[in-house]
Structures are given as C-alpha cells and as structure tokens.
mmCIF file of C-alpha atoms in Angstrom:
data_model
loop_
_atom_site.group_PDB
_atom_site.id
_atom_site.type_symbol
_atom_site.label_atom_id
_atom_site.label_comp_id
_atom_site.label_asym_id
_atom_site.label_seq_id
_atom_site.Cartn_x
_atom_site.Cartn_y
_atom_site.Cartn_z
ATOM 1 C CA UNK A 1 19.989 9.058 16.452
ATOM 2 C CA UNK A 2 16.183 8.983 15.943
ATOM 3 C CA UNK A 3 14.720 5.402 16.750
ATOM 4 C CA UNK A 4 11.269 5.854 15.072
ATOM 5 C CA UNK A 5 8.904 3.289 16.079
ATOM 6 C CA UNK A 6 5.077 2.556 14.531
ATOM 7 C CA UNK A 7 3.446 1.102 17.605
ATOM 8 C CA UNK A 8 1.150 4.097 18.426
ATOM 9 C CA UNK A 9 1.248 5.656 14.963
ATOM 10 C CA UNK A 10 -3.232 4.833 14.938
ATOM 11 C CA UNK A 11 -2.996 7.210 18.210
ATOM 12 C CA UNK A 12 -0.744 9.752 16.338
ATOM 13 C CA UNK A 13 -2.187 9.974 12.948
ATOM 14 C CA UNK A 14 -5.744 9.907 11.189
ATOM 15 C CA UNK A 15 -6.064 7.175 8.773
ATOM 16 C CA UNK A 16 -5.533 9.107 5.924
ATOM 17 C CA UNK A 17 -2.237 10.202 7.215
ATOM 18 C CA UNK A 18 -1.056 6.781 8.787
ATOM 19 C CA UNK A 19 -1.423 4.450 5.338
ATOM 20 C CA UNK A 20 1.809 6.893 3.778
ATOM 21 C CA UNK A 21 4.143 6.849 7.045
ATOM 22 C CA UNK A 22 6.394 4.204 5.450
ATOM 23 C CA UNK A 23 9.919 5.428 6.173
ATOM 24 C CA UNK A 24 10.092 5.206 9.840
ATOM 25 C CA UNK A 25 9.942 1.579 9.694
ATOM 26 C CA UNK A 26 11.916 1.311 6.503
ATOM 27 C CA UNK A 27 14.867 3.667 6.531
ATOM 28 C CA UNK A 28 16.397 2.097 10.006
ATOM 29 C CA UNK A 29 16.885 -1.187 7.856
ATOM 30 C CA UNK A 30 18.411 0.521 4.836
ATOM 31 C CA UNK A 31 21.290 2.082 7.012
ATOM 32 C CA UNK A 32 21.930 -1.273 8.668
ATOM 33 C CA UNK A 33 21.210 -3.445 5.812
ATOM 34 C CA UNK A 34 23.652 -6.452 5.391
ATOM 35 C CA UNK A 35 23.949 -4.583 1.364
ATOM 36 C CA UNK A 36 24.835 -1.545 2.611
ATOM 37 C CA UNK A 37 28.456 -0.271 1.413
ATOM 38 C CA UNK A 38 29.859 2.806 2.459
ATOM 39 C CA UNK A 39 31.755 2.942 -0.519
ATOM 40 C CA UNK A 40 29.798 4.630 -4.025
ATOM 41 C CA UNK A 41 32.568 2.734 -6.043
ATOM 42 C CA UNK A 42 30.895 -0.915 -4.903
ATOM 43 C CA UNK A 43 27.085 0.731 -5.122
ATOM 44 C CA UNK A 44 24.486 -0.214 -7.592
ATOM 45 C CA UNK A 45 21.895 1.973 -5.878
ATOM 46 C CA UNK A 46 21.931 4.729 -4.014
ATOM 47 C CA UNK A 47 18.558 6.126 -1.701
ATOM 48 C CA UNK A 48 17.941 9.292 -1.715
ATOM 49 C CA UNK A 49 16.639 10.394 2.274
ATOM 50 C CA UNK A 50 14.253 12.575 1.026
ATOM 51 C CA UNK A 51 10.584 12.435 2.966
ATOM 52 C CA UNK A 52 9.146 15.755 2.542
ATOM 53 C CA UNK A 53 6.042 14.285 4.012
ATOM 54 C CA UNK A 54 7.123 13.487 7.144
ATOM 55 C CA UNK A 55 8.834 16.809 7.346
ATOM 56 C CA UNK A 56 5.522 18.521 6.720
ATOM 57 C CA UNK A 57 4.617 20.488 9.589
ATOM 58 C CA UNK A 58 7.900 19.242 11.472
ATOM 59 C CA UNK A 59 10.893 20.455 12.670
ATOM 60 C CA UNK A 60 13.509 18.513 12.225
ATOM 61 C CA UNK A 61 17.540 19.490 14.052
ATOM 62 C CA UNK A 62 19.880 20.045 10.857
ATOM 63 C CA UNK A 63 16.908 20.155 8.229
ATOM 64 C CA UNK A 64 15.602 23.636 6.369
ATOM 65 C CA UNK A 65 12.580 24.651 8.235
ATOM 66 C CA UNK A 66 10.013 23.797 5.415
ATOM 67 C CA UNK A 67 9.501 21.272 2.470
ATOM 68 C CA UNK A 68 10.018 23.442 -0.274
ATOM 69 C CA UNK A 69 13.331 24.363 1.330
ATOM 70 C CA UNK A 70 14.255 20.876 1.615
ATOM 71 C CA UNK A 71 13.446 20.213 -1.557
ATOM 72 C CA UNK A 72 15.318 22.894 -3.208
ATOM 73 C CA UNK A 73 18.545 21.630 -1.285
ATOM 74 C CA UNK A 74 17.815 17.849 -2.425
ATOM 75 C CA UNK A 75 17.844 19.375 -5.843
ATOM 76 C CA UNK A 76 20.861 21.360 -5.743
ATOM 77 C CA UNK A 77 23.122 18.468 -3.485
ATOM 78 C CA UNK A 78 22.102 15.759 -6.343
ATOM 79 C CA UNK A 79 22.313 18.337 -9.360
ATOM 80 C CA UNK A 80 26.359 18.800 -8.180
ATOM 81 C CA UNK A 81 27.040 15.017 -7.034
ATOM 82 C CA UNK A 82 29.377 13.289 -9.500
ATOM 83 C CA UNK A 83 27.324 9.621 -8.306
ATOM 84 C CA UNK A 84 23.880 10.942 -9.401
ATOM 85 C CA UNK A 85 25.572 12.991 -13.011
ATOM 86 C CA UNK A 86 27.164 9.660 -13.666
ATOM 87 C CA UNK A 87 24.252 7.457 -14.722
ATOM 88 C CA UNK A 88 21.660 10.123 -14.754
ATOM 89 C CA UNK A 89 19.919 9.264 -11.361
ATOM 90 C CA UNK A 90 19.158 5.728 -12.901
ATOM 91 C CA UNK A 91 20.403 4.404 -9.862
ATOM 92 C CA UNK A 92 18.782 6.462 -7.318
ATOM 93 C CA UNK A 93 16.093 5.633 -5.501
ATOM 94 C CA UNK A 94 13.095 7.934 -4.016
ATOM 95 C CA UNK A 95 10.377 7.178 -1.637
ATOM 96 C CA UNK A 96 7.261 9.443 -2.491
ATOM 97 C CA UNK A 97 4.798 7.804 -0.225
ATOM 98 C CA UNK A 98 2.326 11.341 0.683
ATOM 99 C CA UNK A 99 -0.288 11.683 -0.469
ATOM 100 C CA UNK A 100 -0.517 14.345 -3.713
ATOM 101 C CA UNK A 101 2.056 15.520 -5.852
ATOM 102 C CA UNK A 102 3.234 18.987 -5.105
ATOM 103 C CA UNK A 103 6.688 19.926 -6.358
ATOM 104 C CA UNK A 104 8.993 22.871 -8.002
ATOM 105 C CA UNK A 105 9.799 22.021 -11.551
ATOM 106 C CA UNK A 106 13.586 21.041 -11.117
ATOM 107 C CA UNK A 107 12.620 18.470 -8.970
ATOM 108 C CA UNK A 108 9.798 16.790 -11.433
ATOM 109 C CA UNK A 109 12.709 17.218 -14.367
ATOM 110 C CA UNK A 110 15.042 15.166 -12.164
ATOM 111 C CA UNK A 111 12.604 12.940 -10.970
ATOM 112 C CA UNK A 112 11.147 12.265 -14.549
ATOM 113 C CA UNK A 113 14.475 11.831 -16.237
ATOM 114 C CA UNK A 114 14.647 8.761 -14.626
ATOM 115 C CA UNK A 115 14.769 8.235 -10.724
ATOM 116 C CA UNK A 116 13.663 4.815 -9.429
ATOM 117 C CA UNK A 117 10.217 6.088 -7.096
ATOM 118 C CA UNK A 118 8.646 3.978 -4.094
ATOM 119 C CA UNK A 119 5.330 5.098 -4.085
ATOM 120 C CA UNK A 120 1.726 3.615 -3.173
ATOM 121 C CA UNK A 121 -1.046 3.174 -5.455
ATOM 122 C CA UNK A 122 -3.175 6.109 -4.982
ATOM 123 C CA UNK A 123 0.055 8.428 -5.608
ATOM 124 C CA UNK A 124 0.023 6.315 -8.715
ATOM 125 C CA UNK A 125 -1.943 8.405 -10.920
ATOM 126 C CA UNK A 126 -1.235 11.537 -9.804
ATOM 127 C CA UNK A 127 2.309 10.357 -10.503
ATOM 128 C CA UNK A 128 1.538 9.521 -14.176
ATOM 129 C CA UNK A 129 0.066 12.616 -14.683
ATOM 130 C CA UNK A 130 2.914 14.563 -13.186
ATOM 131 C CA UNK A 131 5.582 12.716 -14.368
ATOM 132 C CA UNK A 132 4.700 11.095 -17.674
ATOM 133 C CA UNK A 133 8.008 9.154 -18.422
ATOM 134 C CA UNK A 134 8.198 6.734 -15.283
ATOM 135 C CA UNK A 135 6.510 3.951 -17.375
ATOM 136 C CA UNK A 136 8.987 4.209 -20.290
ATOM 137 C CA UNK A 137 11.716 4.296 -17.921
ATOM 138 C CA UNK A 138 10.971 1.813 -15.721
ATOM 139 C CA UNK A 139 11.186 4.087 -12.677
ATOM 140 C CA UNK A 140 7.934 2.854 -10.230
ATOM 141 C CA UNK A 141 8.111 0.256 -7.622
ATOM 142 C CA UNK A 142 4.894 0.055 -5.585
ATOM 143 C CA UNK A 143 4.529 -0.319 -2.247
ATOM 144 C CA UNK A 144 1.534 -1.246 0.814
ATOM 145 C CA UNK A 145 0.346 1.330 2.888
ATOM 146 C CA UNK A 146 0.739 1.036 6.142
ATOM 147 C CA UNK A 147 -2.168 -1.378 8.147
ATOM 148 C CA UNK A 148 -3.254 0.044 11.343
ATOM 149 C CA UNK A 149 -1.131 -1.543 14.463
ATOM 150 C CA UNK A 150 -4.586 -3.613 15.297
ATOM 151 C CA UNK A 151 -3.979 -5.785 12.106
ATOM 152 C CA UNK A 152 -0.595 -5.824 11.401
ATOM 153 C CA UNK A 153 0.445 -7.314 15.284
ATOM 154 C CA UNK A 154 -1.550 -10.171 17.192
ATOM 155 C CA UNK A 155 -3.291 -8.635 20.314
ATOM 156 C CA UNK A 156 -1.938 -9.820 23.528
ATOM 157 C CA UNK A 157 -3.440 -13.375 24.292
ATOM 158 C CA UNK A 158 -4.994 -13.811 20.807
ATOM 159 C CA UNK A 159 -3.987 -16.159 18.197
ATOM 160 C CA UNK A 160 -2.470 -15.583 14.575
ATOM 161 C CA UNK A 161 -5.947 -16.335 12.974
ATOM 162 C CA UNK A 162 -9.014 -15.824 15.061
ATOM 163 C CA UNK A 163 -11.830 -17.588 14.479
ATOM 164 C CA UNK A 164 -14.283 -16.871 11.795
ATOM 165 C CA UNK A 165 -17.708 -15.928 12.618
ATOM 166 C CA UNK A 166 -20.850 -17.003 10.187
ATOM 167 C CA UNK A 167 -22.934 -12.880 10.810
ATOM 168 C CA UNK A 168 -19.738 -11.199 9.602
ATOM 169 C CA UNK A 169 -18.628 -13.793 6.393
ATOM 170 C CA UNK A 170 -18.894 -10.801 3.958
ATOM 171 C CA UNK A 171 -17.120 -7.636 5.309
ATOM 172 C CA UNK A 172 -16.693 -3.939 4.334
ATOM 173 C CA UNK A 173 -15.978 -0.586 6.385
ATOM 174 C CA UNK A 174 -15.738 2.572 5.116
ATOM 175 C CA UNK A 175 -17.566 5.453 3.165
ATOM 176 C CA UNK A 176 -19.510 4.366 0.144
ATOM 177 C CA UNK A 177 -19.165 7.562 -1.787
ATOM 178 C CA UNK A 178 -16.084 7.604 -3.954
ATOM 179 C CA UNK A 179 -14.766 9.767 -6.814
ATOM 180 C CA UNK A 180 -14.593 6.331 -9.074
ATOM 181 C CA UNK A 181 -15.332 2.196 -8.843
ATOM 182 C CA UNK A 182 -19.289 3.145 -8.011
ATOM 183 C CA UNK A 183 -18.495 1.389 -4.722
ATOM 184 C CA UNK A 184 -22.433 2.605 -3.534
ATOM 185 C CA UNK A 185 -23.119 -0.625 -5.471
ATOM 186 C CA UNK A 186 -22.093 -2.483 -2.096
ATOM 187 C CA UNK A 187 -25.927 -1.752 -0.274
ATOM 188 C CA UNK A 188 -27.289 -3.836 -3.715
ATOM 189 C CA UNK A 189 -24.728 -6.491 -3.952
ATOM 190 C CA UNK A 190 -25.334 -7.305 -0.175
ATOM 191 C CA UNK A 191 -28.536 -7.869 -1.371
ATOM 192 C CA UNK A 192 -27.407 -10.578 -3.440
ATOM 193 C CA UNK A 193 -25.366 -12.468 -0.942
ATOM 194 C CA UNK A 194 -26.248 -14.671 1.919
ATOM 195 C CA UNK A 195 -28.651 -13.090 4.081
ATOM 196 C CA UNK A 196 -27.398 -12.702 7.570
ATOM 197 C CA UNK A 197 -24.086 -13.257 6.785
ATOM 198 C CA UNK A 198 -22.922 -10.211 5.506
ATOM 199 C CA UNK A 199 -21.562 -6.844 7.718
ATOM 200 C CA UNK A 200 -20.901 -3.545 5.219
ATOM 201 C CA UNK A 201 -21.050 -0.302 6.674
ATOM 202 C CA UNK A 202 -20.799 3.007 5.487
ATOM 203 C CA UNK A 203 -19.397 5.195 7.460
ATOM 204 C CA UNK A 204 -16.547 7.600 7.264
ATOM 205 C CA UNK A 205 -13.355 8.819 9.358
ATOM 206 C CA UNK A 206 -13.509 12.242 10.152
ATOM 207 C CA UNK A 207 -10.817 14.578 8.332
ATOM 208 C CA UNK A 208 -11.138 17.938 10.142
ATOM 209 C CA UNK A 209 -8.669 16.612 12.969
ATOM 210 C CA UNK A 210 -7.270 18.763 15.420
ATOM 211 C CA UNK A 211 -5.077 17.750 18.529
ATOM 212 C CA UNK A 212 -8.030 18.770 20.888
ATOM 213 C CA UNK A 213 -11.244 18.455 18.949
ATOM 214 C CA UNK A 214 -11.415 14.569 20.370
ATOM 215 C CA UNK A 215 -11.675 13.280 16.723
ATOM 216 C CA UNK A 216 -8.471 11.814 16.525
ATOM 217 C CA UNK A 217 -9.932 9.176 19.262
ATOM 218 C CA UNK A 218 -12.986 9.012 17.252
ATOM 219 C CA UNK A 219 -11.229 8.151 14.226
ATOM 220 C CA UNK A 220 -8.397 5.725 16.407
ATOM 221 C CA UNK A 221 -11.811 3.713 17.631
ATOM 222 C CA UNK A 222 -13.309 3.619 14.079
ATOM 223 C CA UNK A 223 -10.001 1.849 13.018
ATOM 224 C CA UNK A 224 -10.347 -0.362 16.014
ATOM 225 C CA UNK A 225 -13.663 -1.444 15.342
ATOM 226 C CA UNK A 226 -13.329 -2.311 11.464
ATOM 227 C CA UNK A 227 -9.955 -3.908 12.410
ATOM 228 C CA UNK A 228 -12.132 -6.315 14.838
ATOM 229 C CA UNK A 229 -14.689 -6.966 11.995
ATOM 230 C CA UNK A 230 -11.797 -7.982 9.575
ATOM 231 C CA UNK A 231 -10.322 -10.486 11.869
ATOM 232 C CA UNK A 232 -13.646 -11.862 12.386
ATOM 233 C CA UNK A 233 -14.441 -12.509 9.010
ATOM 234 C CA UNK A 234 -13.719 -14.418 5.978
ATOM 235 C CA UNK A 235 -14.380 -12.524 2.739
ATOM 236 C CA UNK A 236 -12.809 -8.695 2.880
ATOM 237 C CA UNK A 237 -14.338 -6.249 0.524
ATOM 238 C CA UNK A 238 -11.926 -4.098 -1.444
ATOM 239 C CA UNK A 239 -13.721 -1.877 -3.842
ATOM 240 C CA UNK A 240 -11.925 0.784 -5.911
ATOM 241 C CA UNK A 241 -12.203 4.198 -4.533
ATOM 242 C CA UNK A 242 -10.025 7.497 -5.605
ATOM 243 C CA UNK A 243 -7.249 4.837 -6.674
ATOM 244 C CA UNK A 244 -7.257 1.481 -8.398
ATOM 245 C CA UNK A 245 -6.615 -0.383 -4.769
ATOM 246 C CA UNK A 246 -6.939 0.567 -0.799
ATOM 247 C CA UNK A 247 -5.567 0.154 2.198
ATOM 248 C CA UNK A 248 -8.430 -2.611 2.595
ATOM 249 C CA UNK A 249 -6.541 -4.735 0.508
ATOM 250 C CA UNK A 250 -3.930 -4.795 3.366
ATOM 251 C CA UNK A 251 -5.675 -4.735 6.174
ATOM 252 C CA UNK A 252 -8.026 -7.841 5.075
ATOM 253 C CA UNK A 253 -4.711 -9.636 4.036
ATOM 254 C CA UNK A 254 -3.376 -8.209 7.596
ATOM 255 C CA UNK A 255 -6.406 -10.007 9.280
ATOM 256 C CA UNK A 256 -6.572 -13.432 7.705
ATOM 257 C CA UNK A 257 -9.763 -12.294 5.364
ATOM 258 C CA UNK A 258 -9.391 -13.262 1.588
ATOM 259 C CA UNK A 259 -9.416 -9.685 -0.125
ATOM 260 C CA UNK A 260 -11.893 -9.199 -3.193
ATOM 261 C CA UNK A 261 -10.287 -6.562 -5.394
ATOM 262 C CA UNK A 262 -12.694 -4.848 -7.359
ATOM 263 C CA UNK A 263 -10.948 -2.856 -9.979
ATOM 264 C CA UNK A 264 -10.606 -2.331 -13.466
ATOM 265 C CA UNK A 265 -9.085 -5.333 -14.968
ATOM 266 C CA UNK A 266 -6.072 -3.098 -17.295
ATOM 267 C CA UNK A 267 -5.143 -1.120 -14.163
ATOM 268 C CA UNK A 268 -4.896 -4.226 -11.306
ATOM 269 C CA UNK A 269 -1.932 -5.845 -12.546
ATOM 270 C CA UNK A 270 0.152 -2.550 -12.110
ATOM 271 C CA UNK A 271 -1.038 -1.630 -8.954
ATOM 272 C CA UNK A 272 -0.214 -4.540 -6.621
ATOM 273 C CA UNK A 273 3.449 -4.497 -4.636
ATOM 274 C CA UNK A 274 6.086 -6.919 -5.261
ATOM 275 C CA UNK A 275 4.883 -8.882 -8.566
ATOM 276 C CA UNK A 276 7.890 -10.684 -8.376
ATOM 277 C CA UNK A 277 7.408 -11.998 -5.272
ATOM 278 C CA UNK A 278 4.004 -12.536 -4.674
ATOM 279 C CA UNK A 279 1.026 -14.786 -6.243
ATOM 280 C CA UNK A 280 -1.405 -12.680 -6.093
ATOM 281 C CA UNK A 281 -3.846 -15.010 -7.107
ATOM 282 C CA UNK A 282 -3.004 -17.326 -3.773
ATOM 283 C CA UNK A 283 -4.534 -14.325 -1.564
ATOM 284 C CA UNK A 284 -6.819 -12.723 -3.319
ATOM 285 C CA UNK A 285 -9.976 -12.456 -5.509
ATOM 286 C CA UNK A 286 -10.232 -10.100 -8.526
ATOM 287 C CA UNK A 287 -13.603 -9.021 -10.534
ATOM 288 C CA UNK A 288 -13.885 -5.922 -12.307
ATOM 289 C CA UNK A 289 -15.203 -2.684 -10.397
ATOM 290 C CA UNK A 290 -19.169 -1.638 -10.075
ATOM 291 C CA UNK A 291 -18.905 0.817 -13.560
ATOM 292 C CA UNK A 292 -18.001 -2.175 -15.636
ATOM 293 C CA UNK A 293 -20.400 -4.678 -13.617
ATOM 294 C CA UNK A 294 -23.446 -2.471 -13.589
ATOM 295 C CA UNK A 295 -23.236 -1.955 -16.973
ATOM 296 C CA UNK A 296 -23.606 -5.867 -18.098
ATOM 297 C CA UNK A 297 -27.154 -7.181 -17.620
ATOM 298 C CA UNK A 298 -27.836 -8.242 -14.252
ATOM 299 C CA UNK A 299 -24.382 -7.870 -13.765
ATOM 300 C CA UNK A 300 -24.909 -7.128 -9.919
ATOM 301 C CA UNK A 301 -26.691 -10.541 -9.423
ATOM 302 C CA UNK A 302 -24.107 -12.113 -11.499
ATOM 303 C CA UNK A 303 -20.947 -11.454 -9.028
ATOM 304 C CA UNK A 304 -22.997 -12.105 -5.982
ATOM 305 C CA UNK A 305 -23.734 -15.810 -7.484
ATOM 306 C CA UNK A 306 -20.182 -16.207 -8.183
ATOM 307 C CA UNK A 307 -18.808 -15.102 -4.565
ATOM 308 C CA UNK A 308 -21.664 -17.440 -3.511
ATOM 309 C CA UNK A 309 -20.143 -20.475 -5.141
ATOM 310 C CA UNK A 310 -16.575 -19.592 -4.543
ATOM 311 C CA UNK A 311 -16.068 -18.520 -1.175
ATOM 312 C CA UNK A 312 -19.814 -18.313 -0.214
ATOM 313 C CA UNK A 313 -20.760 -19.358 3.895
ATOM 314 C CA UNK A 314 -23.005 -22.637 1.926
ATOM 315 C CA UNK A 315 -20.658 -22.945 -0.862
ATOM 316 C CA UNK A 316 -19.094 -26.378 -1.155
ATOM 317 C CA UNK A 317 -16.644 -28.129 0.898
ATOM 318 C CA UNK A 318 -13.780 -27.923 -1.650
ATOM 319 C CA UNK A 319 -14.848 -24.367 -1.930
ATOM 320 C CA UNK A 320 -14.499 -23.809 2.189
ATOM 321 C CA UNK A 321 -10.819 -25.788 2.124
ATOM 322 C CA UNK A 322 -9.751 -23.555 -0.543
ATOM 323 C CA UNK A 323 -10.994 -20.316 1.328
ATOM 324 C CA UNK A 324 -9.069 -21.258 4.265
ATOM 325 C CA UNK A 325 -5.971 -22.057 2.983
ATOM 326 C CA UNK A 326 -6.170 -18.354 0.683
ATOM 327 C CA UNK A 327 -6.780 -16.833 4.172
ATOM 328 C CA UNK A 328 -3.523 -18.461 5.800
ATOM 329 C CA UNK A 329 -1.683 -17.667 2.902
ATOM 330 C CA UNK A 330 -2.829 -14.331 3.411
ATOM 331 C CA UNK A 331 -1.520 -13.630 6.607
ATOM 332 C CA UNK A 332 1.468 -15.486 5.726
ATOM 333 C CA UNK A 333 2.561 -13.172 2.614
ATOM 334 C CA UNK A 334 1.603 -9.924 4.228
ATOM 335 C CA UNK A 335 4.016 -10.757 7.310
ATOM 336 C CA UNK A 336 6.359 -11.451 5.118
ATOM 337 C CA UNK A 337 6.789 -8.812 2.444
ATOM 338 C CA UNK A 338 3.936 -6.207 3.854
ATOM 339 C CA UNK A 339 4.176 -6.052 7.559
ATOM 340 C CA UNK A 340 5.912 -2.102 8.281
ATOM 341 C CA UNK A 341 5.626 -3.118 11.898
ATOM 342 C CA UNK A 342 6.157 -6.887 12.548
ATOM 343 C CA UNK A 343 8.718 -7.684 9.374
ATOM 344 C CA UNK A 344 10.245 -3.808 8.346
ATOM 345 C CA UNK A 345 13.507 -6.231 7.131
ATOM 346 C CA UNK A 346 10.905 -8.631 5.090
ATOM 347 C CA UNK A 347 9.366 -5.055 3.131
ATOM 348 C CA UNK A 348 12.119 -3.326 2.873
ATOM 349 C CA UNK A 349 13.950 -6.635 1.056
ATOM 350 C CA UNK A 350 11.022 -7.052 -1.058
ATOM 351 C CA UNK A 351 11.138 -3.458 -2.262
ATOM 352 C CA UNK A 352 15.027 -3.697 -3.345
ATOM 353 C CA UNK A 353 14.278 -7.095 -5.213
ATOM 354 C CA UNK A 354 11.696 -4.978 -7.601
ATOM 355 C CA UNK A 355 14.718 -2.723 -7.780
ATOM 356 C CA UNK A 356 17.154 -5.498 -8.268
ATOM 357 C CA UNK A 357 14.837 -6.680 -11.268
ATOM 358 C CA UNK A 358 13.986 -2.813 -12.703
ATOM 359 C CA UNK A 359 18.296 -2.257 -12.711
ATOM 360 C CA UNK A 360 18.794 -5.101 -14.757
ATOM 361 C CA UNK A 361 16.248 -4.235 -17.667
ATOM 362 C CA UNK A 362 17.611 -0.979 -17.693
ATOM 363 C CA UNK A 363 20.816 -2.636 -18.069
ATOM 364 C CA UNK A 364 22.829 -0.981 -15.259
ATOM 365 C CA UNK A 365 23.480 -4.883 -13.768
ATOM 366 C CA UNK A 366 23.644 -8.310 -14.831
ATOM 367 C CA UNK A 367 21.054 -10.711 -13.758
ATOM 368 C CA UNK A 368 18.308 -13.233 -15.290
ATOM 369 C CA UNK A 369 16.081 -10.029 -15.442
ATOM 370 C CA UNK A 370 18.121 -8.262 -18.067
ATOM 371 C CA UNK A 371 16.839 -7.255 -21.491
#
C-alpha cells in the first residue's frame, strides 16, 4: 500500500543519503511490470525485497524492528525456499544500493555464492572486497545514483536545455579533498583553462545532520545552487573521489553538461551503468585521474590544452557542434535509462536488460548473449 514518491527526497535526505534511495522509485515498477508472473514455474528471475537501508532507522508495519533482524529472516526464508535451492540463487536478484557493506556471514556466503547484486559504484569496491567471487560469477549490475530533484525534472517554466553561459563553461562543485583521484589538482588545472570561463568550487555538504540543527536546509540549498551552475554550463567536471565515478557524472548528464570522467583508465569501463545500452562515448569525456596525470611531465598543462581544443569556449566550430550535440545526447540518455524520478519504467528496464544479458552467459536462458 505504500506509494513512495522522490519529489522532496533533497528536503528529506542529505546528499550523501539521497544518491542510494533507489528502490522507492524502482520497486513500484517491478510489481507492476508488464514481465511480472505470479507464477515461479514461468520465472527466470526472481527479486529479492530486501532494502536494509531504507529500513535503517525505520519502522516499518510487518517488518522486524532492526536490519540485522531483517536480515537474519531474509536469510533463513531464502535458505528454506525450494526457488532459490534450485539454481543456487543464480536467479535472484538483490539491490544493495547503501552505502558500506555491513553484514552477518550467512548472508555474504549466500550473496557470494552467486546472487545477481544492483549496486552503485562506490559500493563497488567495498563489494569486491567483501565478496570476492561476484566477478567470476557474473553477479554485479551497476546502477546511477539518484540526481537531486533540481536536475533530474525541468523547473516550472524552464526549458529542457537552458542556455549556456560563457563565466560558467568549465564547472565543478564539491570538496576537493578526497581519499583517492588527487582531485585538489582542480585549483591548478583551472589555471590552465580559459580564464574567466571557468566556475570550480570547493566546498563541502555538511554531514553532522540533525532534524533541527538547520543543516539539512543548508545542505538542500548547496544542492540547489550547484544544480543551477550545472544547467548553466557546458563542460561538467567529474573527478574520482572515494570511488572510481560520482554522482557528478549524473547530475552533469542530468543538466545537459558533457561530463569529463576522470578516472583510472582499467577501472572506468566497469563502473558505468547499462554498457549494453549506452555509448558512453556519445555523452561523455574520459582522461585518466590527477595521480596518473601529475605524474607525466607537464601532464597538468597537457589535459587543459586538450579540453581547450575539444570542447574549449574558443575551440573550433566543428568542436562547438560536436559539444552540443554530446550535451543533448546527454540529457536524452539519462531520461531515458537514468532518470529515478522522470523515467523509473526507463531504469528499471535498463537494469533487467544487464540481467537479461548476465542470465544468458551464465547459461540459465537462451539468447544472443549466451556463452
């Protein structure tokens, strides 16, 4: 009977909690998806409601009254159902969207044996490390966070793509201290780009959030005010930080600004959503992060002259068509398979097509996919 709904979620939630609140907007689709059957006989997949981080600090009617509670009875209802024992759980599907992996060892043995896991990039890692078998089992389909309700909907009276202004070509928000990427290197590369046409700012969103400490506004108007900058610009910073990719990467994509992933070049290609569905290449930039650019000579000055000449404010004409047409393709793909709040059916479709394409090379179905 709950209706969830992810229009005030930036009011609700810090930042840091937002980008993982993926089920609200997901799960309503999945129980009235045209592939549903209500029969396990017809099933190639089953999904496994079980959100322990939306139940954290909740109380749910009909739930145990704690995670670990809810996790032990996940555990014991799959460990006894004959649909899970029959194929192992290689047709069961997870979400593990929160953030950090905390859970009893049954669960990681069941989970590692080979469960299919939604899960966004930063979990990533902490998911390898946890769970060392997903790669060899082909269990991980990635997922976006979730873009604040600024990007992801048009304001009232505003169109699709807002106009670009010429102070605010190069854009970045957010904190410039980060466990890896050396994403401090922004201050010198700005140095290196167009003066007067470039807007990075460090700052960062408070995390000691209370309901009356009035930081949860603070932190709702620092979301609004980057979300402005992005929609106003053309080129979107998107530096590593603690994980290979950000929530940037949505939110510029969300705002009509052509994202410029900066991440190591072995770990990229893993940790974008949908491969099958997306050309990544169409709506996006990619160049190594600041560790491996700092440490070529002059490496700094180097990817400034090449931003210059390919999506630069006095690059070439060519160079300005193609920068427009990445940013319309931009918004374009992330309504379609990204949006949680304008497209939930789009997502949630593009999330059972990686599955679609992981069941066949683990040969549970037949398809083109299938080793």
């Amino acid at each position: 009977g709950i209706k969830p709904s992810l229009s005030n979620v930036d009011w609700q939630l810090p930042v840091f909690k937002r980008m993982y609140v993926a089920e609200p907007a997901i799960w309503p689709v999945l129980r009235t998806h045209v592939l549903r059957t209500y029969n396990p006989e017809e099933a190639s997949l089953f999904v496994v409601g079980f959100s322990p981080f939306l139940l954290d600090g909740l109380t749910c009617p009909g739930f145990p009254s704690s995670p670990k509670k809810y996790e032990a009875e996940v555990v014991k209802k799959l460990s006894n159902d004959k649909w899970y024992k029959k194929k192992g759980g290689f047709d069961h599907m997870i979400f593990m969207m929160r953030f950090g992996v905390k859970m009893g060892a049954p669960l990681k043995q069941m989970l590692d044996s080979g469960s299919l896991i939604v899960t966004t990039d930063r979990l990533f890692w902490n998911l390898v490390k946890v769970l060392p078998n997903i790669f060899k089992n082909n269990s991980l389909v990635i997922a976006p966070y979730v873009a604040p309700y600024y990007l992801d909907t048009t304001p009232p009276g505003e169109p699709e793509m807002q106009e670009k202004h010429p102070d605010t070509w190069y854009f970045f928000a957010g904190t410039y201290s980060r466990r890896f990427g050396g994403r401090g290197n922004l201050a010198l590369l700005s140095q290196h780009l167009s003066a007067g046409f470039v807007n990075f700012t460090d700052l960062r969103v408070p995390k000691t959030i209370t309901p009356n400490n009035g930081l949860l506004q603070h932190s709702f108007e620092i979301v609004g005010q980057a979300a402005a900058g992005i929609r106003r610009s053309s080129v979107c910073m998107s530096p590593q930080g603690d994980a290979v990719t950000s929530g940037r990467l949505f939110e510029a994509m969300a705002g009509g600004c052509v994202p410029v992933m900066m991440a190591p070049k072995d770990g990229a290609p893993v940790e974008l959503p949908f491969p099958s569905l997306i050309d990544w290449d169409s709506v996006a930039l990619f160049t190594d992060n600041f560790d491996a650019i700092t440490k070529v000579k002059d490496g700094i000055n180097i990817t400034g002259r090449v931003l210059e000449a390919l999506v630069g404010p006095h690059a070439s004409a060519t160079a300005h068509e193609r920068l427009r047409c990445m940013q319309k393709e931009a918004r374009r793909v992330f309504v379609k398979h990204l949006s949680y709040m304008q497209n939930p059916l789009g997502i949630t479709d593009s999330i059972l097509l990686e599955i679609w394409v992981l069941l066949q090379k683990r040969g549970l179905i037949r398809g083109p996919f299938r080793a």
